[in-house]
PDB file of C-alpha atoms and ligand atoms in Angstrom:
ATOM      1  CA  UNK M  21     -46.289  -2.601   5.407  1.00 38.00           C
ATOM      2  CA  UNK M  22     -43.400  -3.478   2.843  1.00 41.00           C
ATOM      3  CA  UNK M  23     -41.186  -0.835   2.394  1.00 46.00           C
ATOM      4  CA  UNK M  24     -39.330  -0.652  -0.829  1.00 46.00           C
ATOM      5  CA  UNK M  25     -35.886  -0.432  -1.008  1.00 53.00           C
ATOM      6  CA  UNK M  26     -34.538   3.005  -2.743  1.00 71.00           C
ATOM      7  CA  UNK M  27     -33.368   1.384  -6.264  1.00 92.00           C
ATOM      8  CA  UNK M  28     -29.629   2.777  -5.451  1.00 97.00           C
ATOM      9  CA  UNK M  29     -28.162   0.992  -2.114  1.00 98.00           C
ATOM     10  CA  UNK M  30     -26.846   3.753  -0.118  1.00 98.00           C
ATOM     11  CA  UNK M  31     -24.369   1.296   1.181  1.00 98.00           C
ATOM     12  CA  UNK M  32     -22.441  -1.897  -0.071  1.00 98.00           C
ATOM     13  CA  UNK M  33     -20.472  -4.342   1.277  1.00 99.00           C
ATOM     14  CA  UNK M  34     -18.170  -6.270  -0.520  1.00 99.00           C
ATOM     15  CA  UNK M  35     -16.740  -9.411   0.287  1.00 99.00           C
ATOM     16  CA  UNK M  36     -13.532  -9.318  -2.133  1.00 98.00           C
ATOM     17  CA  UNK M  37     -13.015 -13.098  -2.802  1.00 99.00           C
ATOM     18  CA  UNK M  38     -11.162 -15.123  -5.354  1.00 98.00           C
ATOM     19  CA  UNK M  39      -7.768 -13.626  -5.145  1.00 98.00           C
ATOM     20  CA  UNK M  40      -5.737 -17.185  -4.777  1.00 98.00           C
ATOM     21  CA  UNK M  41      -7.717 -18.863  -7.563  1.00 98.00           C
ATOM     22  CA  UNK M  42      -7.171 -16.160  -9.743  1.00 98.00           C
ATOM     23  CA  UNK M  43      -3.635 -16.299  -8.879  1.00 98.00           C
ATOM     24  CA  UNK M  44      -3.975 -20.430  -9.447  1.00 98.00           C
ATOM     25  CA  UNK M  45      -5.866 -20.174 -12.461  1.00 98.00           C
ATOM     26  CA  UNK M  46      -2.705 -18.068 -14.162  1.00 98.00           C
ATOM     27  CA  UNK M  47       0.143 -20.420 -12.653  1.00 98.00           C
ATOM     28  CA  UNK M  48       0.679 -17.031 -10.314  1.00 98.00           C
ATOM     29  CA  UNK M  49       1.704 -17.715  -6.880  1.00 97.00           C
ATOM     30  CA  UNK M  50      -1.129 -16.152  -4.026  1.00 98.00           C
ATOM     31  CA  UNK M  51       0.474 -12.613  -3.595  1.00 97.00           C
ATOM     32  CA  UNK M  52      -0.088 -12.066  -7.049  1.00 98.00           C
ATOM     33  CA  UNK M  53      -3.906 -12.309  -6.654  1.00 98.00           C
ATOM     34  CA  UNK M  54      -3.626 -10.388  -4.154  1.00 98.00           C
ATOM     35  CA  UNK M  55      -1.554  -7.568  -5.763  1.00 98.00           C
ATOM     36  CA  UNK M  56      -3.922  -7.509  -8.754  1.00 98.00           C
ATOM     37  CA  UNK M  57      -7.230  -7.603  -6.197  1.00 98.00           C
ATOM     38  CA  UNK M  58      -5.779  -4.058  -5.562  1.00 97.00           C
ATOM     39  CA  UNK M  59      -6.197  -2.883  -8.510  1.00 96.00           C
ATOM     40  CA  UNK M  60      -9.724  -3.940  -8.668  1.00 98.00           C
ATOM     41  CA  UNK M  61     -10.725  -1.814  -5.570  1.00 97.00           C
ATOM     42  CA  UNK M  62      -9.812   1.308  -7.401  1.00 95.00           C
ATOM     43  CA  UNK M  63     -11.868   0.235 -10.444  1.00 97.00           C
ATOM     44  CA  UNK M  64     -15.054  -0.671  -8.544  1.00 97.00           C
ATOM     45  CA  UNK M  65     -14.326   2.519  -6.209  1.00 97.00           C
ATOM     46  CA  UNK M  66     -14.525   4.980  -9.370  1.00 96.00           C
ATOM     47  CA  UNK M  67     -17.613   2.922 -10.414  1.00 98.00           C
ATOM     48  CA  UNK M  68     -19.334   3.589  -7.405  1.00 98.00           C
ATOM     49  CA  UNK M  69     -18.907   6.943  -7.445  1.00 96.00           C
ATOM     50  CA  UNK M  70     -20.238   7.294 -10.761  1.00 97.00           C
ATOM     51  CA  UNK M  71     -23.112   5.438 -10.244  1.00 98.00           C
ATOM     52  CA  UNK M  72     -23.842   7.563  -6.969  1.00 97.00           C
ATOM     53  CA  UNK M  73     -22.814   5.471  -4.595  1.00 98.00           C
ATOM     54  CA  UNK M  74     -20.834   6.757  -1.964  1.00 97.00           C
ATOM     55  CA  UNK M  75     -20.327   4.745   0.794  1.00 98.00           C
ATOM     56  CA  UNK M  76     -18.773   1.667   0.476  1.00 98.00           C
ATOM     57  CA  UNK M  77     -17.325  -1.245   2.900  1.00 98.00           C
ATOM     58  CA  UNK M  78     -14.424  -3.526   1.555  1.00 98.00           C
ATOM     59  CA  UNK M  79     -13.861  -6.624   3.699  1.00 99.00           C
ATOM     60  CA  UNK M  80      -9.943  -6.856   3.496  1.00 98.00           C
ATOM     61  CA  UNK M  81      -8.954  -9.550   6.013  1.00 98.00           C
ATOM     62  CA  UNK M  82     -11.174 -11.424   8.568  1.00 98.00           C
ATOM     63  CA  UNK M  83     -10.311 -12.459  12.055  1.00 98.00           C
ATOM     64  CA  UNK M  84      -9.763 -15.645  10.479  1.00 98.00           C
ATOM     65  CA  UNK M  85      -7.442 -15.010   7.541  1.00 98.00           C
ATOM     66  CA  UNK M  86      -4.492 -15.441  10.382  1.00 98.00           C
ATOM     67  CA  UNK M  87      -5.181 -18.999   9.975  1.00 98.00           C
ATOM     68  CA  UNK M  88      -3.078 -18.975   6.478  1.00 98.00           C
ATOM     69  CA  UNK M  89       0.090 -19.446   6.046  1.00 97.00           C
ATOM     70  CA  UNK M  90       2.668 -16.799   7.582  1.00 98.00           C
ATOM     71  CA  UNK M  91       3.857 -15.878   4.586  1.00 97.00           C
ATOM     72  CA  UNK M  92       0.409 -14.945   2.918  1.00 98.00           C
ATOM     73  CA  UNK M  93      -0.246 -12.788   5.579  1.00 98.00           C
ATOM     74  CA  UNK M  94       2.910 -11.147   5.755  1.00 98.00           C
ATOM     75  CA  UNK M  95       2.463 -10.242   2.201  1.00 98.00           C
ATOM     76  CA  UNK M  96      -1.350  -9.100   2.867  1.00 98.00           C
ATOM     77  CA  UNK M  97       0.025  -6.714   5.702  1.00 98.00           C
ATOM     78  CA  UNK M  98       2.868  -5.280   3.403  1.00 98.00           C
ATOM     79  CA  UNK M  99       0.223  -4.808   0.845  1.00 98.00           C
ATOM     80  CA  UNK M 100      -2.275  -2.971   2.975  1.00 98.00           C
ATOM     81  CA  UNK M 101       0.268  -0.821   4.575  1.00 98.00           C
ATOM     82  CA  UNK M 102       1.193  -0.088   0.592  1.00 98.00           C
ATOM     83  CA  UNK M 103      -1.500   0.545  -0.583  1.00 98.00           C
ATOM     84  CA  UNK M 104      -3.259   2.895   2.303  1.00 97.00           C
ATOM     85  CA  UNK M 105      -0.147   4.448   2.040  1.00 97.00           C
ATOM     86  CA  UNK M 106       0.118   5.100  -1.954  1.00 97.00           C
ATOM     87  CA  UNK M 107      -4.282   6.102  -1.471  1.00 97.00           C
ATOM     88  CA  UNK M 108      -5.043   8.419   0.995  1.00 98.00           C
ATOM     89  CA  UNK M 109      -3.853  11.729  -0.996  1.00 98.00           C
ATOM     90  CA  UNK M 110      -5.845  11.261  -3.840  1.00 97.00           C
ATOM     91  CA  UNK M 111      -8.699   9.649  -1.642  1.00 97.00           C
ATOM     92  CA  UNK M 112      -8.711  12.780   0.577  1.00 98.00           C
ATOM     93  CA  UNK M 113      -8.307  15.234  -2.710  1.00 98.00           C
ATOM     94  CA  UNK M 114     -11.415  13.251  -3.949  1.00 97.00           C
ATOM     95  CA  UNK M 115     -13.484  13.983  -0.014  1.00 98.00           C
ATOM     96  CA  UNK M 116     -13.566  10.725   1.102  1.00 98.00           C
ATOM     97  CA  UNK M 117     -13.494   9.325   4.339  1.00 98.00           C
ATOM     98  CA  UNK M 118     -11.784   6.586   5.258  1.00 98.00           C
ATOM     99  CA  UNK M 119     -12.386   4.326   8.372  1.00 98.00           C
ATOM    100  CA  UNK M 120     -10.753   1.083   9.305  1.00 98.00           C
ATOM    101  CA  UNK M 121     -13.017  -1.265  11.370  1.00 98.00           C
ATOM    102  CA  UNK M 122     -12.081  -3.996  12.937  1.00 98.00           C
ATOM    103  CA  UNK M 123      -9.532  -5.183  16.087  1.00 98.00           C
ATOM    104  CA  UNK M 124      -6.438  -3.011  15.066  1.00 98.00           C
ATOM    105  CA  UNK M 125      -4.798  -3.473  18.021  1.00 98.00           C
ATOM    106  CA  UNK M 126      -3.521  -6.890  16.746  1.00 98.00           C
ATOM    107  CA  UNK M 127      -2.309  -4.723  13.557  1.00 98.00           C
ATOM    108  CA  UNK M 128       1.426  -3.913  13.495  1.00 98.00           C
ATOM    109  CA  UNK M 129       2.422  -1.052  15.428  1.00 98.00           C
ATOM    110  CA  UNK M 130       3.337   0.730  11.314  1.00 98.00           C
ATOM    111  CA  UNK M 131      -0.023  -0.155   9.793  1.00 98.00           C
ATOM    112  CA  UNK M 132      -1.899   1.291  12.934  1.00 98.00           C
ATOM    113  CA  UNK M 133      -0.189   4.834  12.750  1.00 98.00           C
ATOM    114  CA  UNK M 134      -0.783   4.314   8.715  1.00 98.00           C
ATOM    115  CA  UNK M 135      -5.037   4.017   9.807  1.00 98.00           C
ATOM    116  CA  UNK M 136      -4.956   6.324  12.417  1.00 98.00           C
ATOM    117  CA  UNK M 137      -2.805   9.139  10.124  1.00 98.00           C
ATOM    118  CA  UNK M 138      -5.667   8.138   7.161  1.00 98.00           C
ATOM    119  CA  UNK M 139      -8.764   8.619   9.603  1.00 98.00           C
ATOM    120  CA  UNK M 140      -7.231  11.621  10.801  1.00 98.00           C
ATOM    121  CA  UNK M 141      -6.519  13.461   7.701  1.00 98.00           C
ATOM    122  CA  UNK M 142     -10.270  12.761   5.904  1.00 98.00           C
ATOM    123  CA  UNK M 143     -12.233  12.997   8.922  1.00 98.00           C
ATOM    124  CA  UNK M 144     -13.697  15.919   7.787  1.00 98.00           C
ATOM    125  CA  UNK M 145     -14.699  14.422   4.498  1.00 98.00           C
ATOM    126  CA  UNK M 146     -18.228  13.640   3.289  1.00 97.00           C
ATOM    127  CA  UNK M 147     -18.546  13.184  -0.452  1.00 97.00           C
ATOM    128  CA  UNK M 148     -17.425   9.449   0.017  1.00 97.00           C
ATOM    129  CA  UNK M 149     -17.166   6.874   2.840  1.00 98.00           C
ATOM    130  CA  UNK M 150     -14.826   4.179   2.669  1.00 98.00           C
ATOM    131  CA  UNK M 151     -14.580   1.597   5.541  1.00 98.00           C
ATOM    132  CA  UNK M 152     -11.833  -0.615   5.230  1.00 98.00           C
ATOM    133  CA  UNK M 153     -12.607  -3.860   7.512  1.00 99.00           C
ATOM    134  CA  UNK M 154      -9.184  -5.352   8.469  1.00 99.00           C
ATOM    135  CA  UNK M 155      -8.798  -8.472  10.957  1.00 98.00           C
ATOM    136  CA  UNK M 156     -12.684  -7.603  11.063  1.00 99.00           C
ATOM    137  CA  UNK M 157     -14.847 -10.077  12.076  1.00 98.00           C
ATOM    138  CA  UNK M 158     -18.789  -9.544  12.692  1.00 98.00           C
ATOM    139  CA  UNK M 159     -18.809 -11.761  16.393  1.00 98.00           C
ATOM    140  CA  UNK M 160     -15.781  -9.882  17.446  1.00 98.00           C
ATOM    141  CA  UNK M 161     -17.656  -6.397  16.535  1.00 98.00           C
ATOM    142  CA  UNK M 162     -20.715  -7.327  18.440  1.00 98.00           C
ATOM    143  CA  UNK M 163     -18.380  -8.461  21.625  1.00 98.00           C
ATOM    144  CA  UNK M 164     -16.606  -5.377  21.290  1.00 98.00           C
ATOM    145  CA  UNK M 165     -19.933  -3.380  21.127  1.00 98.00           C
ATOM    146  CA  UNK M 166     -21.249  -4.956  24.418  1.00 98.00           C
ATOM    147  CA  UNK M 167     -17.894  -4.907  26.289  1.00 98.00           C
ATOM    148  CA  UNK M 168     -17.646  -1.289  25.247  1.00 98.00           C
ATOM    149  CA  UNK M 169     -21.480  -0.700  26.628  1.00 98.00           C
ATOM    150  CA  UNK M 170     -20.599  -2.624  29.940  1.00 98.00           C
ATOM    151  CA  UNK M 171     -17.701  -0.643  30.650  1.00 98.00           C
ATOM    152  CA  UNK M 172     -19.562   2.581  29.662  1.00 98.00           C
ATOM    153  CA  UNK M 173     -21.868   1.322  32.503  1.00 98.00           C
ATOM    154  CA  UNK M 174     -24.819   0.549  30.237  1.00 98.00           C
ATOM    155  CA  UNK M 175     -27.641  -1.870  32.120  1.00 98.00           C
ATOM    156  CA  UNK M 176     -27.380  -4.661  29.952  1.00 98.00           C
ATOM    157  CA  UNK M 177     -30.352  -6.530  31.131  1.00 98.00           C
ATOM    158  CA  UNK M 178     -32.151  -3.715  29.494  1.00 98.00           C
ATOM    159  CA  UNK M 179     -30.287  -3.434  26.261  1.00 98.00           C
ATOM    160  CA  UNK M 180     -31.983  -2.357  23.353  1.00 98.00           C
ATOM    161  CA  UNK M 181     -30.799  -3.031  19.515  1.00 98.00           C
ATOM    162  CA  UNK M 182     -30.238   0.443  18.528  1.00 98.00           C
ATOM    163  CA  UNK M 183     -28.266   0.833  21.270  1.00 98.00           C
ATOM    164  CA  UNK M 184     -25.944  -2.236  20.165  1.00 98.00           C
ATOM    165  CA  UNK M 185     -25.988  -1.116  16.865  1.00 98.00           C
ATOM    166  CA  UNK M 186     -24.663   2.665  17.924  1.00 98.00           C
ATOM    167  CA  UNK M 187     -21.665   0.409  19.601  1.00 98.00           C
ATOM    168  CA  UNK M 188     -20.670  -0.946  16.806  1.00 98.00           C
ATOM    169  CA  UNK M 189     -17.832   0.190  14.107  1.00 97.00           C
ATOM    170  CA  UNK M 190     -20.023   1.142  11.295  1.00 97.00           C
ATOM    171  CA  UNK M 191     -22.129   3.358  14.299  1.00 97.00           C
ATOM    172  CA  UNK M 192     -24.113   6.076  12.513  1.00 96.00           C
ATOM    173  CA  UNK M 193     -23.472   4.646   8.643  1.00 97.00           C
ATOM    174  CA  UNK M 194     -26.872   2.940   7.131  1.00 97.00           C
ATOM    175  CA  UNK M 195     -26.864  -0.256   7.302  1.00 98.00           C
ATOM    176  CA  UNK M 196     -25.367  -1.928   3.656  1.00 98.00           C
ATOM    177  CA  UNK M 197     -28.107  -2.182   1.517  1.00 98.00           C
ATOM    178  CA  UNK M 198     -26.249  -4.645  -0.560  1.00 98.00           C
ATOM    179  CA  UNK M 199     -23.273  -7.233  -0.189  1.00 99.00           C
ATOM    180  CA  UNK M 200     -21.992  -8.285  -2.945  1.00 99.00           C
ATOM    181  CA  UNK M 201     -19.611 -11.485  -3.118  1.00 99.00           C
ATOM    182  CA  UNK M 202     -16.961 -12.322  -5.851  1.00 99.00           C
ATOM    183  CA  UNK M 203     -15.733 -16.074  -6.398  1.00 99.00           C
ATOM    184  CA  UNK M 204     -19.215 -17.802  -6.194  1.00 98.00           C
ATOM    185  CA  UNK M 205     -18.917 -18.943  -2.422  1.00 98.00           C
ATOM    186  CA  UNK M 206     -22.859 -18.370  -0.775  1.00 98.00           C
ATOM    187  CA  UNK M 207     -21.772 -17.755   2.484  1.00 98.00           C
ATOM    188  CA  UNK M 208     -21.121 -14.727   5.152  1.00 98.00           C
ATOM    189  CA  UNK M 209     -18.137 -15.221   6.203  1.00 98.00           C
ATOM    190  CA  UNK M 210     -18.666 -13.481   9.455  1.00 98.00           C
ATOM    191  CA  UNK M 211     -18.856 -10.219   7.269  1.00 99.00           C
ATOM    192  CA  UNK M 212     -21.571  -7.423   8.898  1.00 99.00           C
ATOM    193  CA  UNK M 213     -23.762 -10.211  10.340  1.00 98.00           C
ATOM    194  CA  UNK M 214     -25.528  -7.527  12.169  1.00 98.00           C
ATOM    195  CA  UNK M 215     -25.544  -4.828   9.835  1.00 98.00           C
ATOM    196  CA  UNK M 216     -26.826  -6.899   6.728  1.00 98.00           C
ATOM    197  CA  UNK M 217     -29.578  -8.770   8.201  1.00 98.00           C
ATOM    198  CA  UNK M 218     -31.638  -7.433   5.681  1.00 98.00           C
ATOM    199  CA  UNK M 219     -28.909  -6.372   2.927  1.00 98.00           C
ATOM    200  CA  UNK M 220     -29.609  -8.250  -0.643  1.00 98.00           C
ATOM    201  CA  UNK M 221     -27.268 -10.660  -1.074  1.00 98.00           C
ATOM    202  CA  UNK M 222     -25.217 -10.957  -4.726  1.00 98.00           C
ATOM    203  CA  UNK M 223     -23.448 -13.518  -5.413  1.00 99.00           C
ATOM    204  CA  UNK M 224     -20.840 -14.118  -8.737  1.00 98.00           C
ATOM    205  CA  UNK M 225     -18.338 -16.105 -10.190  1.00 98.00           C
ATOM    206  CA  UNK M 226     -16.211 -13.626 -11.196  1.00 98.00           C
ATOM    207  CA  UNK M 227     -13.230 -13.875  -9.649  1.00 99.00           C
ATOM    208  CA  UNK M 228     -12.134 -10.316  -7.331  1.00 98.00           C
ATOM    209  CA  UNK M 229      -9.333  -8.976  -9.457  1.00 98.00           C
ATOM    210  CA  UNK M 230     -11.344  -9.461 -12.715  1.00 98.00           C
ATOM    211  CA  UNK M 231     -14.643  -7.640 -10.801  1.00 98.00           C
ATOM    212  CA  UNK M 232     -14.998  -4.495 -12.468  1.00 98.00           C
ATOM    213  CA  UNK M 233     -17.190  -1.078 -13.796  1.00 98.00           C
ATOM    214  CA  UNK M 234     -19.342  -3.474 -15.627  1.00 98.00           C
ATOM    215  CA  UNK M 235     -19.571  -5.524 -12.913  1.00 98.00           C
ATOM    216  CA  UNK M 236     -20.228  -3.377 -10.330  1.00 98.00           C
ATOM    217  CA  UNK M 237     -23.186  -1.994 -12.936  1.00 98.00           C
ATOM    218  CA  UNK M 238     -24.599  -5.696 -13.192  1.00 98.00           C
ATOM    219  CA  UNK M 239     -25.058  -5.984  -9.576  1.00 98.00           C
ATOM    220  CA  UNK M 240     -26.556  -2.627  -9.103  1.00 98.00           C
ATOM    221  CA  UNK M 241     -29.482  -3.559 -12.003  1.00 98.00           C
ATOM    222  CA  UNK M 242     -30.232  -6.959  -9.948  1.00 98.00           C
ATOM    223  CA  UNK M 243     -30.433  -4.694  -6.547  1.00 98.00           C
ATOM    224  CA  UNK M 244     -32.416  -2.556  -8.387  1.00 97.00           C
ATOM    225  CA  UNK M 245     -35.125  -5.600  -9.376  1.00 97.00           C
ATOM    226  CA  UNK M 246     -35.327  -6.711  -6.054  1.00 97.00           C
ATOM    227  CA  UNK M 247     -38.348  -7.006  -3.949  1.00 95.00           C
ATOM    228  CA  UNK M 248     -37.315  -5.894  -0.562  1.00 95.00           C
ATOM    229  CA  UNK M 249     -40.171  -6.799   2.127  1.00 95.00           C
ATOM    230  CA  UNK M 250     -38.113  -6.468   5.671  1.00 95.00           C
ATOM    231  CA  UNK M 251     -40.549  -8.979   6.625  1.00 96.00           C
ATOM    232  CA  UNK M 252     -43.867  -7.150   5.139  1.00 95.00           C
ATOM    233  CA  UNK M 253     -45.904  -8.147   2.149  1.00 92.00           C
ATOM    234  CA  UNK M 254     -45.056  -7.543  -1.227  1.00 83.00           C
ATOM    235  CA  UNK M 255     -47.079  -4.500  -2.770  1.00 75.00           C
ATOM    236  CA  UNK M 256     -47.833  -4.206  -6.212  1.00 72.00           C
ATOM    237  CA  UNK M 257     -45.435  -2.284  -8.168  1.00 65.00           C
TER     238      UNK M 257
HETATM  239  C1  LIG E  23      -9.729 -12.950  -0.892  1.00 93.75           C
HETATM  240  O1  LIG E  23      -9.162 -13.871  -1.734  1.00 93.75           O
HETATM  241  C2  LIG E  23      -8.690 -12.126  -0.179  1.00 93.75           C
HETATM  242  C3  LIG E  23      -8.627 -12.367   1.276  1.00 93.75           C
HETATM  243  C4  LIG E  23      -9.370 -13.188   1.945  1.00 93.75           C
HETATM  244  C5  LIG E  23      -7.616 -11.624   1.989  1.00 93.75           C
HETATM  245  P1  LIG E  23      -8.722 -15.305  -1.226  1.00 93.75           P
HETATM  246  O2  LIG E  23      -7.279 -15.234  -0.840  1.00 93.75           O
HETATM  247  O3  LIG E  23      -9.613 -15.816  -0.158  1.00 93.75           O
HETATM  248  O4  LIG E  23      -8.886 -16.156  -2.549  1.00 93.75           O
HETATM  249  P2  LIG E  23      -9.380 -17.658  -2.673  1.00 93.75           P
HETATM  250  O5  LIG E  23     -10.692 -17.759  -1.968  1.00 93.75           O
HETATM  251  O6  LIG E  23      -8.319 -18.504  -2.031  1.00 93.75           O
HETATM  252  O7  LIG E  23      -9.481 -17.875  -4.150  1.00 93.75           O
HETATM  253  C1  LIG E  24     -13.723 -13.807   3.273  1.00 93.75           C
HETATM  254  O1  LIG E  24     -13.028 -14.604   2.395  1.00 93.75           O
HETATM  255  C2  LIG E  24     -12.789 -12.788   3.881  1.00 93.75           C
HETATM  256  C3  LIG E  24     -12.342 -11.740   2.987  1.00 93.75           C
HETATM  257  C4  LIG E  24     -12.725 -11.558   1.748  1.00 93.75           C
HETATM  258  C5  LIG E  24     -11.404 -10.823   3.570  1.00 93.75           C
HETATM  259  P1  LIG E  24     -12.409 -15.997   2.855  1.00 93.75           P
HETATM  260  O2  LIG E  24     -11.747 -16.561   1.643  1.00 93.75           O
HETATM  261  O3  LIG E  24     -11.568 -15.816   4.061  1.00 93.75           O
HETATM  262  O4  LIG E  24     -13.708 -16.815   3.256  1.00 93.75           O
HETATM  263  P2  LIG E  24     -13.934 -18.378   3.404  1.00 93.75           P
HETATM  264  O5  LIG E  24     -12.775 -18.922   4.173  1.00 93.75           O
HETATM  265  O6  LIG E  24     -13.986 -18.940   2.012  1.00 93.75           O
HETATM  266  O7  LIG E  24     -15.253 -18.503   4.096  1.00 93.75           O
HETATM  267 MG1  LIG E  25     -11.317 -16.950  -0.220  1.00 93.75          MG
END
């Protein structure tokens, strides 16, 4: 039977593109996009909030952003050790949680004491949820998830999908309801390809550092029009 969809997602994911053209658009070098993308997480995390949503995943850097030049993601590291940094007080005065998914091992030995001191401190937080996905990528996750199964001494001949999905980073979070996309590309990106097999997919122009309350707002009254049918039929409204 179609089930649908709450008309709030109780999770989004948000693929935070557009930073260099922004940048290119203003005769800005790169790391100026990328500075000014900060600014736009705090906007669109206040807007959230506001409109009741409280969990929220922010894909930062993929396992193939080290693929750019050394320079860009020397400034990207700098910035995310900044910024977690300059955050987590008022993030923790505010309850929320924050969680960094993805391989952090290949994170610098700073920006991994940085994660671990911010997951420490807001553990016990549960107004908000805020997953940070850093040299995440969403084949990598699933390896992990398996690996970490195998070595747990899970048969895998017999494994089961909520089983994978309990191995996974985002393990007891709902699955995102709704990804949202800035910079117009239609494509994944190796962002939650497990978790959002049935997330609505939004897609605009705008470029990530412009994305804001209003934006944020637009999406949420397209979610809310959607017809979600995980497969069933579509019921009358
Ligand atoms: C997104 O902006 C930020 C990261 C991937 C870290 P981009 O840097 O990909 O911006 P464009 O796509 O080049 O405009
Ligand atoms: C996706 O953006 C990754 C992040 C937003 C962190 P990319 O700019 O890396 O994606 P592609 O290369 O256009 O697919
Ligand atoms: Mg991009």
């Amino acid at each position: 039977m179609a089930k649908p969809g709450p008309a709030l997602p109780r999770h989004i994911g948000i693929i935070m593109d557009g930073n260099g053209r922004w940048a290119r658009r203003r005769g800005l070098r790169r790391s100026a996009g990328h500075k000014a993308g900060i600014q736009a997480i705090r906007r669109v995390m206040d807007a959230a909030d506001k409109a009741g949503v409280h969990c929220l995943t922010l894909y930062a850097f993929s396992t193939e952003n080290w693929s750019r030049p050394r320079q860009e993601v020397a400034t990207l590291m700098r910035l995310f050790e900044q910024t977690l940094q300059a955050e987590v007080d008022e993030l923790h005065r505010n309850g929320v949680r924050i969680k960094v998914i993805g391989r952090r091992e290949q994170l610098s030995t700073r920006l991994q004491r940085l994660v671990e001191d911010a997951e420490q401190r807001t553990a016990d937080n549960s107004v908000g949820m805020l997953n940070v996905a850093i040299n995440y990528g969403g084949r990598a996750e699933i390896v992990d998830g398996v690996r970490q199964l195998a070595s747990a001494g899970a048969d895998l001949s017999q494994l089961e999908e909520d089983q994978l999905a309990g191995a996974l980073y985002t393990a007891g979070l709902p699955d995102p309801d709704l990804i949202i996309r800035t910079a117009g590309e239609m494509r994944t990106s190796n962002f939650l390809i497990w978790q959002a097999a049935y997330a609505e997919l939004y897609v605009t122009e705008t470029y990530w550092p412009d994305f804001g309350a209003d934006d944020l707002r637009a999406a949420l009254a397209d979610y809310a029009g959607r017809d979600r049918r995980f497969g069933g039929v579509l019921e009358p409204r």
